[in-house]
Coordinates of C-alpha atoms in Angstrom, one line a residue:
Chain X
M1073 CA 63.0 50.8 -205.7
E1074 CA 62.6 51.4 -202.0
Q1075 CA 63.7 54.9 -200.9
Q1076 CA 64.3 56.2 -197.4
F1077 CA 63.1 59.7 -196.6
T1078 CA 64.0 61.6 -193.4
K1079 CA 63.1 64.8 -191.8
A1080 CA 66.4 66.2 -193.1
D1081 CA 65.0 65.6 -196.7
W1082 CA 61.4 67.1 -196.3
V1083 CA 62.6 70.3 -194.4
K1084 CA 64.6 71.0 -197.6
W1085 CA 61.8 70.4 -200.0
D1086 CA 59.5 73.0 -201.7
R1087 CA 56.5 73.5 -199.3
F1088 CA 54.0 72.1 -202.0
Y1089 CA 56.1 68.9 -202.5
R1090 CA 56.3 68.4 -198.8
A1091 CA 52.6 69.1 -198.2
N1092 CA 51.6 66.6 -200.9
F1093 CA 54.1 63.9 -199.6
L1094 CA 53.2 64.2 -195.9
N1095 CA 49.5 64.7 -196.5
S1096 CA 49.4 61.4 -198.5
L1097 CA 51.3 59.4 -195.8
S1098 CA 48.5 58.9 -193.4
G1099 CA 46.5 57.0 -195.8
F1100 CA 42.8 57.3 -197.2
K1101 CA 40.6 59.8 -195.5
S1102 CA 37.2 60.3 -194.3
V1103 CA 36.4 63.2 -196.4
S1104 CA 33.1 65.1 -195.7
L1105 CA 31.6 68.5 -195.7
I1106 CA 31.1 70.3 -192.4
G1107 CA 28.1 72.6 -192.3
T1108 CA 27.8 75.4 -189.7
I1109 CA 26.0 78.7 -189.3
S1110 CA 27.3 81.9 -187.5
E1111 CA 25.4 83.6 -184.8
N1112 CA 24.5 86.3 -187.3
G1113 CA 22.9 83.6 -189.6
I1114 CA 25.5 83.2 -192.3
P1115 CA 26.0 79.5 -193.2
N1116 CA 29.3 78.1 -193.8
L1117 CA 30.4 74.9 -195.6
A1118 CA 33.9 73.5 -195.7
I1119 CA 35.5 70.2 -196.7
F1120 CA 37.6 68.3 -193.9
S1121 CA 39.3 65.1 -194.4
N1122 CA 40.7 64.4 -191.0
I1123 CA 37.7 63.0 -189.2
V1124 CA 37.9 60.2 -186.7
H1125 CA 35.5 57.8 -184.7
L1126 CA 36.3 58.2 -181.0
G1127 CA 33.6 55.9 -179.6
A1128 CA 30.1 54.6 -179.9
D1129 CA 29.1 54.8 -176.4
P1130 CA 28.7 57.7 -176.0
A1131 CA 28.8 58.4 -179.7
L1132 CA 31.7 60.7 -180.3
I1133 CA 33.5 61.9 -183.4
G1134 CA 36.6 64.2 -183.6
F1135 CA 38.0 66.2 -186.5
V1136 CA 41.1 68.3 -187.0
N1137 CA 40.7 72.0 -187.7
R1138 CA 43.7 73.9 -189.2
P1139 CA 45.2 76.9 -187.5
L1140 CA 42.6 79.9 -187.0
A1141 CA 44.7 82.0 -189.5
A1142 CA 44.0 79.4 -192.3
A1143 CA 40.6 78.1 -191.3
P1144 CA 38.5 80.5 -188.9
D1145 CA 34.9 80.2 -190.0
T1146 CA 34.0 76.6 -189.1
I1147 CA 35.4 76.5 -185.6
R1148 CA 34.1 79.9 -184.7
N1149 CA 30.5 79.1 -185.8
I1150 CA 30.8 75.8 -183.8
Q1151 CA 31.9 77.7 -180.8
Q1152 CA 29.1 80.2 -181.2
T1153 CA 26.2 77.7 -181.8
G1154 CA 27.4 74.5 -180.3
C1155 CA 26.2 72.6 -183.4
Y1156 CA 27.5 71.3 -186.7
T1157 CA 26.7 68.9 -189.4
I1158 CA 28.9 66.4 -191.2
N1159 CA 27.8 65.2 -194.7
H1160 CA 29.4 62.5 -196.9
I1161 CA 30.6 63.2 -200.3
H1162 CA 29.6 61.1 -203.3
E1163 CA 30.6 61.1 -207.0
A1164 CA 28.1 63.8 -208.2
I1165 CA 29.3 66.4 -205.7
Y1166 CA 33.0 66.0 -205.0
Q1167 CA 34.0 68.7 -207.4
Q1168 CA 31.8 71.2 -205.6
A1169 CA 32.8 69.9 -202.2
H1170 CA 36.5 70.4 -203.2
Q1171 CA 35.6 73.9 -204.3
T1172 CA 34.6 74.8 -200.7
S1173 CA 38.3 74.7 -199.8
A1174 CA 39.1 77.9 -201.9
K1175 CA 40.0 80.9 -199.8
Y1176 CA 36.9 82.8 -200.0
P1177 CA 36.5 86.0 -197.9
E1178 CA 35.3 85.4 -194.3
D1179 CA 31.6 84.9 -193.9
T1180 CA 31.2 83.8 -197.6
D1181 CA 28.3 81.4 -197.9
E1182 CA 30.0 78.3 -199.5
F1183 CA 26.5 76.9 -200.4
L1184 CA 25.9 79.8 -202.7
A1185 CA 29.4 79.9 -204.0
T1186 CA 29.6 76.2 -204.9
G1187 CA 25.9 75.4 -205.8
L1188 CA 25.3 72.9 -203.0
T1189 CA 22.0 73.2 -201.4
A1190 CA 21.6 74.2 -197.6
Q1191 CA 19.0 71.9 -196.0
Y1192 CA 17.6 73.0 -192.6
R1193 CA 15.8 70.4 -190.5
A1194 CA 13.5 71.1 -187.5
G1195 CA 15.3 71.8 -184.2
I1196 CA 18.9 71.9 -185.9
K1197 CA 20.5 75.2 -186.3
A1198 CA 23.4 74.1 -188.7
P1199 CA 22.7 73.4 -192.3
F1200 CA 23.0 69.9 -193.9
V1201 CA 24.0 69.3 -197.6
Q1202 CA 20.9 68.3 -199.2
E1203 CA 22.7 66.4 -202.0
S1204 CA 24.5 64.2 -199.4
R1205 CA 23.4 60.7 -198.7
V1206 CA 24.8 60.2 -195.3
Q1207 CA 24.3 63.2 -193.0
Y1208 CA 24.7 63.6 -189.2
C1209 CA 24.8 66.4 -186.7
L1210 CA 26.7 66.8 -183.6
S1211 CA 26.8 69.0 -180.4
L1212 CA 30.2 70.4 -179.4
K1213 CA 31.8 68.6 -176.5
E1214 CA 35.3 69.7 -176.4
I1215 CA 37.9 71.7 -178.4
I1216 CA 41.5 70.6 -177.6
P1217 CA 44.1 73.1 -178.8
I1218 CA 47.3 71.2 -180.3
Q1219 CA 50.0 73.3 -179.0
L1220 CA 52.5 71.6 -181.4
N1221 CA 51.1 73.3 -184.5
N1222 CA 48.2 75.4 -183.5
T1223 CA 45.5 73.0 -184.9
F1224 CA 42.5 72.1 -182.9
F1225 CA 41.0 68.6 -182.3
V1226 CA 37.2 69.3 -182.2
I1227 CA 35.1 66.7 -180.4
G1228 CA 31.4 66.3 -180.8
A1229 CA 28.6 64.1 -179.7
V1230 CA 26.5 62.6 -182.5
E1231 CA 23.0 63.8 -182.0
Q1232 CA 21.1 62.7 -185.2
V1233 CA 21.7 60.7 -188.3
F1234 CA 19.9 60.9 -191.6
V1235 CA 20.5 57.9 -193.9
D1236 CA 18.5 55.7 -196.3
D1237 CA 17.5 52.5 -194.7
S1238 CA 18.5 50.6 -197.8
F1239 CA 22.2 51.4 -196.9
I1240 CA 22.0 49.7 -193.4
A1241 CA 22.9 46.1 -193.1
S1242 CA 21.0 43.8 -190.7
D1243 CA 23.7 44.2 -188.0
G1244 CA 23.8 48.0 -188.0
F1245 CA 26.7 48.4 -190.5
I1246 CA 26.1 51.4 -192.8
D1247 CA 27.3 50.2 -196.3
L1248 CA 29.0 53.3 -197.5
H1249 CA 29.8 51.7 -200.9
K1250 CA 26.0 51.4 -201.5
A1251 CA 25.7 55.1 -200.4
G1252 CA 28.5 56.0 -202.9
S1253 CA 30.6 57.7 -200.2
L1254 CA 34.1 58.7 -201.5
T1255 CA 37.5 58.8 -199.7
S1256 CA 40.4 61.2 -200.4
C1257 CA 44.1 61.2 -200.1
G1258 CA 46.4 64.1 -199.7
L1259 CA 45.0 67.5 -200.5
D1260 CA 43.2 66.9 -203.8
A1261 CA 42.8 63.2 -204.8
Y1262 CA 39.3 61.5 -204.6
Y1263 CA 38.5 57.9 -204.8
S1264 CA 35.6 55.5 -204.8
A1265 CA 35.8 52.4 -202.6
Q1266 CA 35.3 48.9 -203.8
P1267 CA 34.5 46.3 -201.1
L1268 CA 36.9 43.5 -200.6
E1269 CA 35.4 41.7 -197.6
R1270 CA 33.9 42.0 -194.1
L1271 CA 35.8 40.0 -191.7
A1272 CA 34.7 38.0 -188.8
Y1273 CA 35.4 39.4 -185.2
A1274 CA 39.0 38.2 -184.6
K1275 CA 39.7 35.7 -182.0
P1276 CA 43.1 34.4 -180.7
Chain E
M763 CA 13.8 55.6 -197.7
E764 CA 15.5 58.2 -195.6
Q765 CA 15.4 57.3 -191.8
Q766 CA 16.2 59.7 -188.9
F767 CA 18.1 58.1 -186.0
T768 CA 18.6 59.9 -182.7
K769 CA 20.5 59.4 -179.5
A770 CA 17.4 58.0 -178.1
D771 CA 17.3 55.2 -180.8
W772 CA 20.9 54.0 -180.4
V773 CA 21.2 53.9 -176.5
K774 CA 18.5 51.3 -176.8
W775 CA 20.2 49.3 -179.5
D776 CA 22.2 46.0 -178.8
R777 CA 25.8 47.1 -178.3
F778 CA 27.1 45.3 -181.5
Y779 CA 24.4 47.0 -183.7
R780 CA 25.2 50.4 -182.2
A781 CA 29.0 49.8 -182.6
N782 CA 28.6 48.8 -186.3
F783 CA 26.3 51.7 -187.1
L784 CA 28.3 54.4 -185.2
N785 CA 31.8 53.1 -186.4
S786 CA 30.6 53.3 -190.0
L787 CA 29.3 56.8 -189.8
S788 CA 32.6 58.7 -189.8
G789 CA 33.5 57.3 -193.3
F790 CA 36.3 55.5 -194.8
K791 CA 39.4 55.1 -192.6
S792 CA 43.2 55.2 -192.7
V793 CA 43.6 51.7 -191.7
S794 CA 47.3 50.7 -190.8
L795 CA 49.3 48.5 -188.6
I796 CA 51.2 50.1 -185.6
G797 CA 54.4 48.3 -184.6
T798 CA 56.0 48.9 -181.2
I799 CA 58.3 47.1 -178.8
S800 CA 58.2 47.0 -175.1
E801 CA 61.1 48.0 -172.9
N802 CA 61.6 44.2 -172.3
G803 CA 62.0 43.7 -176.0
I804 CA 58.7 42.1 -176.8
P805 CA 57.3 43.3 -180.1
N806 CA 53.6 44.3 -180.6
L807 CA 51.6 44.8 -183.7
A808 CA 48.0 46.1 -183.7
I809 CA 45.5 47.5 -186.3
F810 CA 44.4 51.0 -186.0
S811 CA 42.0 52.9 -188.2
N812 CA 41.6 56.3 -186.7
I813 CA 44.8 57.9 -187.8
V814 CA 44.8 61.6 -189.1
H815 CA 47.3 64.0 -190.7
L816 CA 47.9 66.9 -188.3
G817 CA 50.3 69.0 -190.3
A818 CA 53.2 68.9 -192.9
D819 CA 55.4 71.4 -191.1
P820 CA 56.3 70.1 -188.6
A821 CA 55.3 66.7 -189.9
L822 CA 52.8 65.5 -187.4
I823 CA 50.2 62.5 -187.3
G824 CA 47.8 61.6 -184.7
F825 CA 45.9 58.3 -183.8
V826 CA 43.1 57.4 -181.4
N827 CA 44.0 54.8 -178.9
R828 CA 41.1 52.9 -177.1
P829 CA 40.8 53.0 -173.3
L830 CA 43.7 51.2 -171.5
A831 CA 41.5 48.4 -170.3
A832 CA 40.7 47.5 -174.0
A833 CA 44.1 48.3 -175.7
P834 CA 47.2 48.6 -173.3
D835 CA 50.1 47.4 -175.2
T836 CA 50.6 49.9 -177.9
I837 CA 50.3 53.1 -175.9
R838 CA 52.4 51.6 -173.1
N839 CA 55.2 50.6 -175.5
I840 CA 55.0 54.0 -177.1
Q841 CA 55.5 55.6 -173.7
Q842 CA 58.4 53.4 -172.9
T843 CA 60.3 53.8 -175.9
G844 CA 59.1 57.0 -177.6
C845 CA 59.0 55.4 -180.8
Y846 CA 56.5 53.6 -183.2
T847 CA 56.0 52.5 -186.8
I848 CA 52.8 53.0 -189.0
N849 CA 52.5 50.5 -191.9
H850 CA 49.9 50.5 -194.6
I851 CA 48.0 47.4 -195.4
H852 CA 47.4 45.9 -198.9
E853 CA 45.3 43.3 -200.4
A854 CA 47.7 40.4 -199.5
I855 CA 47.9 41.1 -195.8
Y856 CA 44.5 42.5 -194.7
Q857 CA 43.4 39.4 -193.2
Q858 CA 46.5 39.0 -191.1
A859 CA 46.3 42.7 -190.3
H860 CA 42.6 42.2 -189.0
Q861 CA 43.8 39.2 -186.9
T862 CA 46.0 41.5 -184.8
S863 CA 42.7 42.9 -183.4
A864 CA 42.0 39.7 -181.4
K865 CA 42.4 39.9 -177.7
Y866 CA 45.6 38.1 -177.4
P867 CA 47.1 37.8 -173.8
E868 CA 49.2 41.0 -172.8
D869 CA 52.6 40.8 -174.3
T870 CA 51.7 38.4 -177.1
D871 CA 54.0 39.1 -180.1
E872 CA 51.3 39.6 -182.9
F873 CA 53.9 39.2 -185.6
L874 CA 54.4 35.6 -184.5
A875 CA 50.7 35.1 -184.0
T876 CA 49.6 36.3 -187.4
G877 CA 52.6 35.5 -189.5
L878 CA 53.5 39.0 -190.5
T879 CA 57.3 39.7 -190.6
A880 CA 58.9 42.0 -188.1
Q881 CA 61.5 44.2 -190.0
Y882 CA 64.1 46.0 -187.9
R883 CA 65.9 49.0 -189.4
A884 CA 69.2 50.6 -188.4
G885 CA 68.7 53.1 -185.5
I886 CA 64.9 52.4 -185.1
K887 CA 63.8 50.5 -182.1
A888 CA 60.1 49.7 -183.2
P889 CA 59.6 46.9 -185.9
F890 CA 58.1 47.7 -189.3
V891 CA 55.9 45.2 -191.2
Q892 CA 58.1 43.9 -193.8
E893 CA 55.2 43.0 -196.1
S894 CA 53.9 46.6 -196.0
R895 CA 54.7 48.9 -199.0
V896 CA 54.3 52.2 -197.2
Q897 CA 56.2 52.4 -193.9
Y898 CA 56.9 55.3 -191.6
C899 CA 58.2 55.8 -188.1
L900 CA 57.5 58.3 -185.6
S901 CA 58.7 59.8 -182.3
L902 CA 56.1 60.5 -179.6
K903 CA 55.2 64.2 -179.0
E904 CA 52.3 64.1 -176.9
I905 CA 49.5 61.9 -175.5
I906 CA 46.4 63.8 -175.0
P907 CA 43.7 61.9 -172.7
I908 CA 40.2 62.4 -173.9
Q909 CA 38.3 62.7 -170.7
L910 CA 35.0 62.1 -172.4
N911 CA 35.4 58.5 -172.9
N912 CA 39.0 57.5 -171.6
T913 CA 40.4 57.2 -175.0
F914 CA 43.8 58.9 -176.0
F915 CA 44.9 61.2 -179.0
V916 CA 48.6 60.1 -179.5
I917 CA 50.6 62.5 -181.6
G918 CA 53.8 61.8 -183.1
A919 CA 56.4 63.6 -185.3
V920 CA 57.2 61.6 -188.6
E921 CA 60.8 60.7 -188.6
Q922 CA 61.5 58.4 -191.6
V923 CA 59.5 57.3 -194.4
F924 CA 60.1 54.1 -196.4
V925 CA 58.4 53.8 -199.8
D926 CA 59.0 52.8 -203.4
D927 CA 59.9 55.8 -205.5
S928 CA 57.6 54.5 -208.4
F929 CA 54.7 55.3 -206.1
I930 CA 55.7 59.0 -205.9
A931 CA 54.2 61.5 -208.4
S932 CA 56.4 64.5 -209.6
D933 CA 54.8 66.8 -207.1
G934 CA 55.4 64.6 -204.0
F935 CA 52.0 63.1 -203.9
I936 CA 52.2 59.4 -202.9
D937 CA 49.9 57.4 -205.1
L938 CA 48.3 55.0 -202.6
H939 CA 46.3 53.3 -205.4
K940 CA 49.7 52.2 -207.0
A941 CA 50.8 51.0 -203.6
G942 CA 47.6 49.0 -203.3
S943 CA 47.0 50.6 -199.8
L944 CA 43.4 49.8 -198.5
T945 CA 40.8 51.7 -196.6
S946 CA 38.3 50.4 -194.0
C947 CA 35.0 51.1 -192.7
G948 CA 33.5 50.3 -189.3
L949 CA 35.0 47.6 -187.4
D950 CA 35.6 44.8 -190.1
A951 CA 35.1 46.0 -193.7
Y952 CA 38.0 46.4 -196.0
Y953 CA 38.1 48.2 -199.5
S954 CA 40.4 49.0 -202.3
A955 CA 40.3 52.5 -203.7
Q956 CA 39.7 53.6 -207.3
P957 CA 41.0 56.8 -208.4
L958 CA 38.4 59.3 -209.7
E959 CA 40.4 62.5 -210.0
R960 CA 43.0 64.9 -208.6
L961 CA 41.6 68.3 -208.6
A962 CA 43.4 71.6 -209.1
Y963 CA 44.0 73.9 -206.0
A964 CA 40.7 75.6 -205.6
K965 CA 40.4 79.3 -206.1
P966 CA 37.3 81.6 -205.3

């Protein structure tokens, strides 16, 4: 039966119940691993699910970084080096990917902690996830502080993309179902995606 | 075979090929319909796929609005009324939802144009999509202009949520698979989601 929930309800809820409910609400997410390296050369790997396409020309992608107290390493490394990688997650690595969300001490190398493989490519400082089948790297363009809740909207320009050509359709579309990329919901739920249809460009 | 693509490649591509490729890259998306109404009382309905969870306390959700020249109605209505609804899409309505992306003349009522049903609820100006199984409304908090490409990051506070209680797990998680919510990729591909697993809170 349909229920109505209002702000007056969720401010009274237990914080875990509230977080589960409100994190699910925005829908399925672009869950990926962000790889960075500090100026001292310590790699970092962290799972992010709030990643959005901002535009294709120029090619810009944004993601939400939580407040510094909760998630300091990724954003600090990006500020230090200007460079980061985003790596899709598939069925064989989602458990290790989720494990990167654990509260490790600052400057832990989550590649070592989770068993995922850091892959360095010529001319790119930040590490990729070797196991990932869709990898791209970005240069930092802008960090917008969100005053409302101390999060940050981090915007990067896509610089390079590494993907198997068998996933790319004749019109440029990357078939993420073929790549086995997953989607997530809320804080901890992982899903595979089953194609329904690609629709034609809509006309009035 | 793995291919490497760089900015030097995609600036040379046809714009549709480039748009398909780069729109797919960010991963599966939180595709939903945003319902608004103008100060003159004309409803508007438009599909948006770049929606992100910003925080649970306070409950904030952001979305990317394209440049005004391409997508003027939703953001103008939100500025005029301070209010908008976000409505999940399921298998029975994704074709109509996609149709809202057609370039209708300004001030077209996309509910009428697509056959989706505008649902008005007490005390809430903006229309919901009656067919949608997960609906929520927001009050505008901030519009952040992204100077890099003339898009906007629109942030709202979640005010009310309408969802069937059979979709809500005992810990507050909304089971979007039970609700039949879809995810999208790129400009035109729709997918259902198949649950793999909910993982435990990760600890070092």
